[in-house]
Coordinates of C-alpha atoms and ligand atoms in Angstrom, one line a residue:
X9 CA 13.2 8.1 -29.4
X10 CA 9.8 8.9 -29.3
X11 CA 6.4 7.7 -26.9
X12 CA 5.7 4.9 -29.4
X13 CA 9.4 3.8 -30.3
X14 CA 9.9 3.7 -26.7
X15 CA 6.7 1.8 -26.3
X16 CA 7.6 -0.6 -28.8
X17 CA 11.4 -1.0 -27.6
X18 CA 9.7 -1.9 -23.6
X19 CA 7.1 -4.6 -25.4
X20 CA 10.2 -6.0 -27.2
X21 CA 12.5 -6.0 -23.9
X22 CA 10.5 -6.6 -21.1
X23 CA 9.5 -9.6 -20.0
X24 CA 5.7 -9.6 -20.4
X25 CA 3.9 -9.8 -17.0
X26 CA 2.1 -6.2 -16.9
X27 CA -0.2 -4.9 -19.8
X28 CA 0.7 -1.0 -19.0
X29 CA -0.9 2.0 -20.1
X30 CA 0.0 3.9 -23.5
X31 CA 1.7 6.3 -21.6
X32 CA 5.9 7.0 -20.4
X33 CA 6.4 9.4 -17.6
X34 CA 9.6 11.0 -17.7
X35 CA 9.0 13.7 -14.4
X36 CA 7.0 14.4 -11.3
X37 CA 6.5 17.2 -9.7
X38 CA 4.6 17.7 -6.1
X39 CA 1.1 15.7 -7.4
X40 CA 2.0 15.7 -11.2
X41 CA 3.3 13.8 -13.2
X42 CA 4.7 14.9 -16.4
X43 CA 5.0 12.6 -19.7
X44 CA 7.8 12.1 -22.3
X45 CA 5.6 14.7 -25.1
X46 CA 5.4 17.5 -22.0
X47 CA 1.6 16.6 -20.5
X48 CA 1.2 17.6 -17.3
X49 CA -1.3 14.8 -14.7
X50 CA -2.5 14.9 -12.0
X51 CA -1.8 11.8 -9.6
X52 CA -4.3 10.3 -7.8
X53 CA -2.3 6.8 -7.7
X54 CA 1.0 8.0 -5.8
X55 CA 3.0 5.0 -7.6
X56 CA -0.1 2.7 -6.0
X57 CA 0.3 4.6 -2.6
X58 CA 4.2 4.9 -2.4
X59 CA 4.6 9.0 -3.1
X60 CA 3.6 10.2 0.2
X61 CA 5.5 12.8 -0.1
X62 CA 4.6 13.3 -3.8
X63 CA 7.6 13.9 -6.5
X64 CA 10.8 15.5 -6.3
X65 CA 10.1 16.8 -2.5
X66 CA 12.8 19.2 -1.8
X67 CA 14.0 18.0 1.4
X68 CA 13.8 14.3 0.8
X69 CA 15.8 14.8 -3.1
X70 CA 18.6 16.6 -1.1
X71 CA 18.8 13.7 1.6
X72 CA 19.0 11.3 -1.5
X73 CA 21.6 13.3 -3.4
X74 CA 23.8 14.0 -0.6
X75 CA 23.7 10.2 0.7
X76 CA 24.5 9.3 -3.1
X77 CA 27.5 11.4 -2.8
X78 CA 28.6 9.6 0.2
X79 CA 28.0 5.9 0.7
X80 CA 25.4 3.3 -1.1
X81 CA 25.9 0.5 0.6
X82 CA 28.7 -1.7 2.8
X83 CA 26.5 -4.7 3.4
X84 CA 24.9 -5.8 6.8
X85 CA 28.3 -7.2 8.4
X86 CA 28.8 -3.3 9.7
X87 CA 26.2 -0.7 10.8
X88 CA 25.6 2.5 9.2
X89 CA 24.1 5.8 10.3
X90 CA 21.1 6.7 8.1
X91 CA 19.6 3.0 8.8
X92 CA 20.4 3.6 12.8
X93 CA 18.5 7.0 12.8
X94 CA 15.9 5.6 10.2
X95 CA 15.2 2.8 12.8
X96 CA 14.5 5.0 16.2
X97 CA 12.3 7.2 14.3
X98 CA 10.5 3.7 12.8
X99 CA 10.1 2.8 16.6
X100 CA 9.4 5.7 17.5
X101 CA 6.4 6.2 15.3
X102 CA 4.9 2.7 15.7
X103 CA 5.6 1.8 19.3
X104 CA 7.3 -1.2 18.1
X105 CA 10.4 -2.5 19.9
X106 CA 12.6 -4.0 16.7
X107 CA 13.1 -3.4 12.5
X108 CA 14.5 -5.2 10.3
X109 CA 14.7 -3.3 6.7
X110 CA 13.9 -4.8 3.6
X111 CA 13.7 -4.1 -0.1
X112 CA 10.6 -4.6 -0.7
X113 CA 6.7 -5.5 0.6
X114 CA 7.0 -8.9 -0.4
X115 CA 10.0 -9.2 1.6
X116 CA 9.1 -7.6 4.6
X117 CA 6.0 -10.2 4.4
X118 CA 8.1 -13.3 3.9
X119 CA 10.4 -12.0 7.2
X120 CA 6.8 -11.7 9.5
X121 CA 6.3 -15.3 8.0
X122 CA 9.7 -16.3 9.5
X123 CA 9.2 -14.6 12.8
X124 CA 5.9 -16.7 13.4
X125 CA 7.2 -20.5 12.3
X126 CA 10.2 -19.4 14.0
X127 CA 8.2 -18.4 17.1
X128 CA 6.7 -21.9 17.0
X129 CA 9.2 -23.5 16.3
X130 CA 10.8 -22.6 19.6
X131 CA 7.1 -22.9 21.8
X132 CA 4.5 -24.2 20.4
X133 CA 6.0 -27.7 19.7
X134 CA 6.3 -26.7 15.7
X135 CA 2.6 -25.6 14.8
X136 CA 2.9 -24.2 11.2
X137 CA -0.5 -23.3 10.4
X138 CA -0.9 -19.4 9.0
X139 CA -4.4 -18.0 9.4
X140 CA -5.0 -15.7 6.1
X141 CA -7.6 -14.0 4.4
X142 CA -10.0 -13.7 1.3
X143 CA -9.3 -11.0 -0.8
X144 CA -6.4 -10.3 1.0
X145 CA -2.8 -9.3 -1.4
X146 CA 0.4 -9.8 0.1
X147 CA 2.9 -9.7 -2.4
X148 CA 4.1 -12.0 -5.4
X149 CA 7.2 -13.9 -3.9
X150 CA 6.2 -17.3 -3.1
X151 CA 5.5 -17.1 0.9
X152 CA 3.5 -13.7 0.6
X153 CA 1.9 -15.0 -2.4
X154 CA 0.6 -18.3 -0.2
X155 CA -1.3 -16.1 2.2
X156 CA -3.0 -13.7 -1.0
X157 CA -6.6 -14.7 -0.7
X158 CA -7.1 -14.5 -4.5
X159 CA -7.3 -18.0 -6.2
X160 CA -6.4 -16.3 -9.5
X161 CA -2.7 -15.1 -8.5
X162 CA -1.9 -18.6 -6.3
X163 CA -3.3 -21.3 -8.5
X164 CA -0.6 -21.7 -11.2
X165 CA 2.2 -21.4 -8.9
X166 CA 0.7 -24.3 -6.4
X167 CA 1.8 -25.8 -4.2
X168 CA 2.8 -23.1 -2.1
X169 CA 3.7 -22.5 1.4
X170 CA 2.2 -25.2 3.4
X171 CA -0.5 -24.8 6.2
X172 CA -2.3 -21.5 4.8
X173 CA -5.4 -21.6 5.5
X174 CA -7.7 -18.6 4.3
X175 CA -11.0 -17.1 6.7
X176 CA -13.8 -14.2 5.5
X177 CA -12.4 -11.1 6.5
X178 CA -14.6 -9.1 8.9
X179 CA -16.2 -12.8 10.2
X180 CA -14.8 -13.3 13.4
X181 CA -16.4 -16.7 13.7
X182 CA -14.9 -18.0 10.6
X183 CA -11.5 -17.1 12.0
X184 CA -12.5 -19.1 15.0
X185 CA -13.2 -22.4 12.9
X186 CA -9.8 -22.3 11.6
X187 CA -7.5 -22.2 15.1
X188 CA -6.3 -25.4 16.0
X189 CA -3.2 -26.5 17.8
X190 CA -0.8 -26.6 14.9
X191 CA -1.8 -22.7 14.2
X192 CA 1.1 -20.2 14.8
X193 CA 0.1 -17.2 13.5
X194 CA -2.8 -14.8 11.9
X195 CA -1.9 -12.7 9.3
X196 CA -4.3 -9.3 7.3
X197 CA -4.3 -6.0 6.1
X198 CA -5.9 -3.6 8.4
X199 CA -7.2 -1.7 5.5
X200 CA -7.4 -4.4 2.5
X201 CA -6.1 -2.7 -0.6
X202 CA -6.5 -4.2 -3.5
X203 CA -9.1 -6.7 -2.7
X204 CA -10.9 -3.4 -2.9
X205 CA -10.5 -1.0 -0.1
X206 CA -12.2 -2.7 3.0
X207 CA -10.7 -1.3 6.2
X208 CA -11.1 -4.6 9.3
X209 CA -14.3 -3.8 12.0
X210 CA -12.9 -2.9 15.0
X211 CA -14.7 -5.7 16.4
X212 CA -13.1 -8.1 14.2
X213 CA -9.4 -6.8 14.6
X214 CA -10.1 -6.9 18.6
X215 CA -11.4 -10.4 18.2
X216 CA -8.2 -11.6 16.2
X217 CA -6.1 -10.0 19.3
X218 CA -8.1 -11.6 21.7
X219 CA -8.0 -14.8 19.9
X220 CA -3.8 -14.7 19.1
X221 CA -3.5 -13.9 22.8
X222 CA -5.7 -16.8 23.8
X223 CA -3.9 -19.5 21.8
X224 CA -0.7 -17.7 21.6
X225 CA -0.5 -17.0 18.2
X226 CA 1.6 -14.3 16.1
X227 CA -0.7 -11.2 15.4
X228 CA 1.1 -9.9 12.1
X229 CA -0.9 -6.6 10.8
X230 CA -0.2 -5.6 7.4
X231 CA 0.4 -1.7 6.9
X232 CA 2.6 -2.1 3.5
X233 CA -0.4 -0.4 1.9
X234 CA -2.5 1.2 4.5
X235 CA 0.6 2.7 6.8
X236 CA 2.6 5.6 7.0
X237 CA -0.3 8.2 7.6
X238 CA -2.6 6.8 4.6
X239 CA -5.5 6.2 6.9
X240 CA -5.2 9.0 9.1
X241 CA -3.2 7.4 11.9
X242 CA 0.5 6.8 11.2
X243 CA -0.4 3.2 11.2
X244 CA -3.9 1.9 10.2
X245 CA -3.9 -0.5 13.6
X246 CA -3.6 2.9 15.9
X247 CA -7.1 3.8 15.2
X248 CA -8.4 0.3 17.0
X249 CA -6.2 0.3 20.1
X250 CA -5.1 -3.0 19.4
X251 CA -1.3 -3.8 18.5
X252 CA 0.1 -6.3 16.5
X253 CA 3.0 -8.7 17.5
X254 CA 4.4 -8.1 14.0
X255 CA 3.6 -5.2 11.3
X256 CA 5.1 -4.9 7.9
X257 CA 5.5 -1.6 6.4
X258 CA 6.7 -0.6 2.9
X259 CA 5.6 1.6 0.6
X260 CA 5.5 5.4 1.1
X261 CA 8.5 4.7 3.8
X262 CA 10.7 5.1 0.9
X263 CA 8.5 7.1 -1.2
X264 CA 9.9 6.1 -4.4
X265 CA 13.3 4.6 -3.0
X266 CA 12.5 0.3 -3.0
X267 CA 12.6 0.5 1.2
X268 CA 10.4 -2.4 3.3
X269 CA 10.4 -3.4 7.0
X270 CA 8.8 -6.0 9.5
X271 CA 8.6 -4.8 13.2
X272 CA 8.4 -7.0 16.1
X273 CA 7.1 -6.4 19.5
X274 CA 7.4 -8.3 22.6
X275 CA 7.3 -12.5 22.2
X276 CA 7.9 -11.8 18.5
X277 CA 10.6 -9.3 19.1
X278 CA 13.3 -12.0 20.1
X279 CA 11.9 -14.8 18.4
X280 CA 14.7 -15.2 15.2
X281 CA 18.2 -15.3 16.4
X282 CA 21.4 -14.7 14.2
X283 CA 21.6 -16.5 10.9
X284 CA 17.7 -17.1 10.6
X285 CA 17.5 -14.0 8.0
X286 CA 19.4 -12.0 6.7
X287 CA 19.5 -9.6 3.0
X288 CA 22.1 -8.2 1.0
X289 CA 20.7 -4.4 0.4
X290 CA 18.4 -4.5 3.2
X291 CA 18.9 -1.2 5.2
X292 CA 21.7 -0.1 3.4
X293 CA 22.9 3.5 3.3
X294 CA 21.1 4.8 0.9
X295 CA 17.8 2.8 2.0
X296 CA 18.5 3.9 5.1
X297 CA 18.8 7.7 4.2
X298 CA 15.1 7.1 2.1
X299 CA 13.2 6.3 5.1
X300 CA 15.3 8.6 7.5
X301 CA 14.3 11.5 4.9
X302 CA 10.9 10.1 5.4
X303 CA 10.0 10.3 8.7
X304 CA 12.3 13.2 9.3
X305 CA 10.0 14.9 6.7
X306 CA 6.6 13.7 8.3
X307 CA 7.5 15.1 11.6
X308 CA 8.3 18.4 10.1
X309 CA 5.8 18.9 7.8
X310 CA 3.0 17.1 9.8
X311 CA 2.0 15.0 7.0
X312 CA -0.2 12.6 9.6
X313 CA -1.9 16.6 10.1
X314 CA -2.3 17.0 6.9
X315 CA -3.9 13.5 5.8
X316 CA -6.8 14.4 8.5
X317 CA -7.3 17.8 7.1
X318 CA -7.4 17.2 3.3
X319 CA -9.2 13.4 4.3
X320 CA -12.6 15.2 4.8
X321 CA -12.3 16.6 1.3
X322 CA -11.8 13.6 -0.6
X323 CA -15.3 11.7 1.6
X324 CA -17.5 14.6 1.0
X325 CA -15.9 14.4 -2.5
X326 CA -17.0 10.9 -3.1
X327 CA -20.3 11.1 -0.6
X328 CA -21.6 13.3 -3.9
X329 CA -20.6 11.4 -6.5
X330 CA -22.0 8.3 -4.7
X331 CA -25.6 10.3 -4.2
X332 CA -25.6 11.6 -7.9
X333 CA -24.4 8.7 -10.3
X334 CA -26.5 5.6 -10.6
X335 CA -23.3 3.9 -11.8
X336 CA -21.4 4.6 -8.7
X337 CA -22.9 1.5 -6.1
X338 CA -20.6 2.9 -3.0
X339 CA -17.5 4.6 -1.5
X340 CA -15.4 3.1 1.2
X341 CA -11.8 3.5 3.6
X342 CA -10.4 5.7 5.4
X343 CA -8.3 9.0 5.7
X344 CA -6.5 8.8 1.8
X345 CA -7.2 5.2 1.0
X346 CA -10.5 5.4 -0.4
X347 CA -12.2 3.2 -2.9
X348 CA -14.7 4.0 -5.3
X349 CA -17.0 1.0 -6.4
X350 CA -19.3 1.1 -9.6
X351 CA -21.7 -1.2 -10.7
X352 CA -20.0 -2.3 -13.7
X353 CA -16.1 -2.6 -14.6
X354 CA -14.0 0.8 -13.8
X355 CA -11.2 0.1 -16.4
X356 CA -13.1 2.2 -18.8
X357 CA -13.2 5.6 -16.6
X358 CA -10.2 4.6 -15.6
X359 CA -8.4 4.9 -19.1
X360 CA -10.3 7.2 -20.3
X361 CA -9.3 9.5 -17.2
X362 CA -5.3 9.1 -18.4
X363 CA -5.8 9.6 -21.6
X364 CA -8.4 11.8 -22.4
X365 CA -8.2 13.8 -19.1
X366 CA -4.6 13.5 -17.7
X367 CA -6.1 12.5 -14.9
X368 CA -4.0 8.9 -12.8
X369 CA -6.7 6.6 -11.4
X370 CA -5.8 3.0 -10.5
X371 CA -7.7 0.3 -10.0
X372 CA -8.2 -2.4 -7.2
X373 CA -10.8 -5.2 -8.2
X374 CA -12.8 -5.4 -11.9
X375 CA -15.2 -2.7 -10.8
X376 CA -13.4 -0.4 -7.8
X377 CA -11.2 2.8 -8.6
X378 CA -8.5 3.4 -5.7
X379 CA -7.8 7.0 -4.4
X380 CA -4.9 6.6 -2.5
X381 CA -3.1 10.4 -3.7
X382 CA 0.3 11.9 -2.3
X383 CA -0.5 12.5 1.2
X384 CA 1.0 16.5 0.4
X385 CA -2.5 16.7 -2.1
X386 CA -4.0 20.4 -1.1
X387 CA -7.2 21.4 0.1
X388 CA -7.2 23.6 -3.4
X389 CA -6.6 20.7 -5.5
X390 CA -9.4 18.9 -3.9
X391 CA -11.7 21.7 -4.2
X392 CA -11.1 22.2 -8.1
X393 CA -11.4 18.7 -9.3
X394 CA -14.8 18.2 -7.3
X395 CA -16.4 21.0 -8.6
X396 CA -15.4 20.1 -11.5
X397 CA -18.0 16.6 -11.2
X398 CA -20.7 18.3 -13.4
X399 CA -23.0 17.9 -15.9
X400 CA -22.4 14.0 -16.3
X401 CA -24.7 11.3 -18.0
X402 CA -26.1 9.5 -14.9
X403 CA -25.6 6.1 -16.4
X404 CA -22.4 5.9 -18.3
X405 CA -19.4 6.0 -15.8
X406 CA -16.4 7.6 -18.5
X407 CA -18.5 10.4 -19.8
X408 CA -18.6 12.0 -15.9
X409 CA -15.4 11.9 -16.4
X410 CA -14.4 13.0 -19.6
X411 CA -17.2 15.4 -19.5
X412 CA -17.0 16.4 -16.4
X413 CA -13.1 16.6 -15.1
X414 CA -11.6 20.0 -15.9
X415 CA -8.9 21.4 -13.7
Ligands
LIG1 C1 -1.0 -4.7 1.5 C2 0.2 -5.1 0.6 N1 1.1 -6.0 1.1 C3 2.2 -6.3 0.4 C4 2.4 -5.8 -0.9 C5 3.6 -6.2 -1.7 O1 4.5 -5.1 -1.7 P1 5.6 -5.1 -2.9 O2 4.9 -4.9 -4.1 O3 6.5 -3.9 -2.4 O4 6.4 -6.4 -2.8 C6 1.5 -4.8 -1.4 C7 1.7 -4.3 -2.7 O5 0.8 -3.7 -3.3 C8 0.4 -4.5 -0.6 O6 -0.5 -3.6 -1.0

């Protein structure tokens, strides 16, 4: 079959819930991506921040294809190796003190959930109340999509999750208004992804800790998006010296392989006993030997390093386009989660990028594009696509790209 047969077999066969690009990748390679008629792109989207390690890393394929040889799954009734050594290095990494592995995000987000009802359940007379925020994304299963601040995802799946009750992010005081005696928890992204890339004022995150402490509340951070080295700390939270009482983490853990996980610390570590959760594939085998490879990789090769050098690259990158384009309004995040805001609607530059320039932007909001590239990007790469920002029409956003983007 060819791109458009295959195309036209997906619109036939899926069921329709995405309207995808024009475009069927077959390969990846380090940062590119290769199509089904040979084109070679470069990746600025990682999968939407899963390729940490960017395609077809040698160390992490071998991992894979030896535990394929060996043992997919058993089920959580026994314990297995690559999820037991996949879970120190977890712990290790985030100062947390337990894991529980899911399959996905959304998962990982509806286990945090549990932990904090459960928690009050147990001490705070059954308060059920969840503290969210605006613009915040969660995931699409029911209880993650309750505490997604975005009216447009919730409404036609109402009524949700109970109790969810959604403050400005960044507005401590509106956070405040919202506590009450039947609250149990506060839940955010430290970084908020695709709400548009708005990383939480250290003031605000402290405030929430102070405030969870206070009334004795469940602190769960969100670092599905924002974690595993993305913003220049392993975890986003490490940069604010504040630490949650539950974190979710999905994501570039697998990088590629479907691997999630909530962590619990302290009153939140103990607070679901046997038989309050459980999954079928959750931390099997070869889950397991994903996010082993992972972090067993990271240490190695010093991603979290890495990140902090090439970072710089990517600010001053965007610092000039900002200062040069009266179409670009503002740049914003941290480390390699960086978003790109434009007065007007990005799809445009956006498509045109793919197809005209082989170049994979993604989106986050109508008028923000997302940079959130394999964490292994090099300081080369960076260097040849921004001098390659030249000779644009200061108005229109797509022809500084397609005029300007030559690698
Ligand atoms: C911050 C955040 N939380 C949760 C999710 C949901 O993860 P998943 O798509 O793996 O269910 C996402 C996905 O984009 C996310 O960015």
């Amino acid at each position: 079959m060819n791109k458009e047969q295959y195309i036209e077999s997906a619109e036939k066969t899926f069921y329709k819930t995405y309207n995808r690009f024009p475009v069927v990748f077959e390969r990846g390679e380090g940062i590119h991506l290769y199509d089904t008629d040979g084109n070679e792109y470069l990746d600025f989207g990682a999968g939407i921040a899963v390729m940490g390690l960017g395609y077809n890393h040698p160390a992490y394929t071998k991992a894979m294809v030896e535990q394929a040889g060996k043992l997919m799954h058993t089920s959580n009734l026994f314990y297995n190796v690559p999820s037991i050594t996949a879970a120190e290095k977890l712990l290790k990494v985030s100062g947390m003190d337990k894991v529980f592995f899911t399959n996905s995000g959304t998962e990982a987000i509806e286990g945090a959930l549990k932990i904090a009802r459960r928690y009050a359940y147990d001490k705070k007379q059954g308060a059920y109340e969840i503290i969210a925020m605006e613009h915040s994304f969660h995931g699409r299963s029911t209880g993650a999509l309750a505490v997604t601040g975005n009216d447009h995802y919730r409404e036609p799946f109402n009524p949700l999750l109970p109790g969810v009750k959604f403050a400005k992010f960044n507005d401590l005081d509106s956070v405040k208004a919202l506590v009450n005696d039947k609250t149990c928890a506060i839940i955010m992204e430290t970084v908020q992804g695709e709400g548009g890339i708005y990383p939480a004022d250290p003031e605000f995150i402290a405030g929430v800790r102070k405030l969870c402490d206070e009334h004795d509340l469940i602190m769960i951070l969100d670092e599905i998006q924002c974690g595993m080295a993305r913003s220049g700390s392993m975890f986003a939270w490490q940069h604010y010296g504040v630490k949650p009482d539950v974190m979710t983490v999905a994501k570039a853990l697998g990088n590629g392989f479907p691997v999630g996980a909530f962590l619990a610390c302290g009153k939140a570590s103990t607070a679901m006993v046997p038989g309050d959760h459980g999954t079928t594939y959750g931390g099997n085998p070869f889950a397991g030997a994903a996010a082993d490879a992972v972090l067993d990789i990271f240490e190695k090769e010093d991603i979290l390093g890495k990140v902090n050098e090439i970072a710089p690259y990517l600010e001053e990158t965007l610092d000039r386009i900002t200062a040069k384009y009266d179409c670009v309004k503002e740049h914003r995040g941290m480390g390699l989660i960086r978003g790109l805001e434009f007065h007007c609607p990005a799809g445009p530059v956006i498509r045109d990028a793919l197809l005209n320039q082989k170049l994979v932007l993604i989106g986050a909001g109508a008028n923000i594009i997302r940079f959130v590239p394999p964490l292994v990007i090099s300081a080369r790469t960076w260097t040849r696509w921004r001098s390659a920002w030249r000779r644009p029409s200061r108005r229109r956003p797509s022809s500084f790209i397609s005029r300007g983007y030559r690698l």
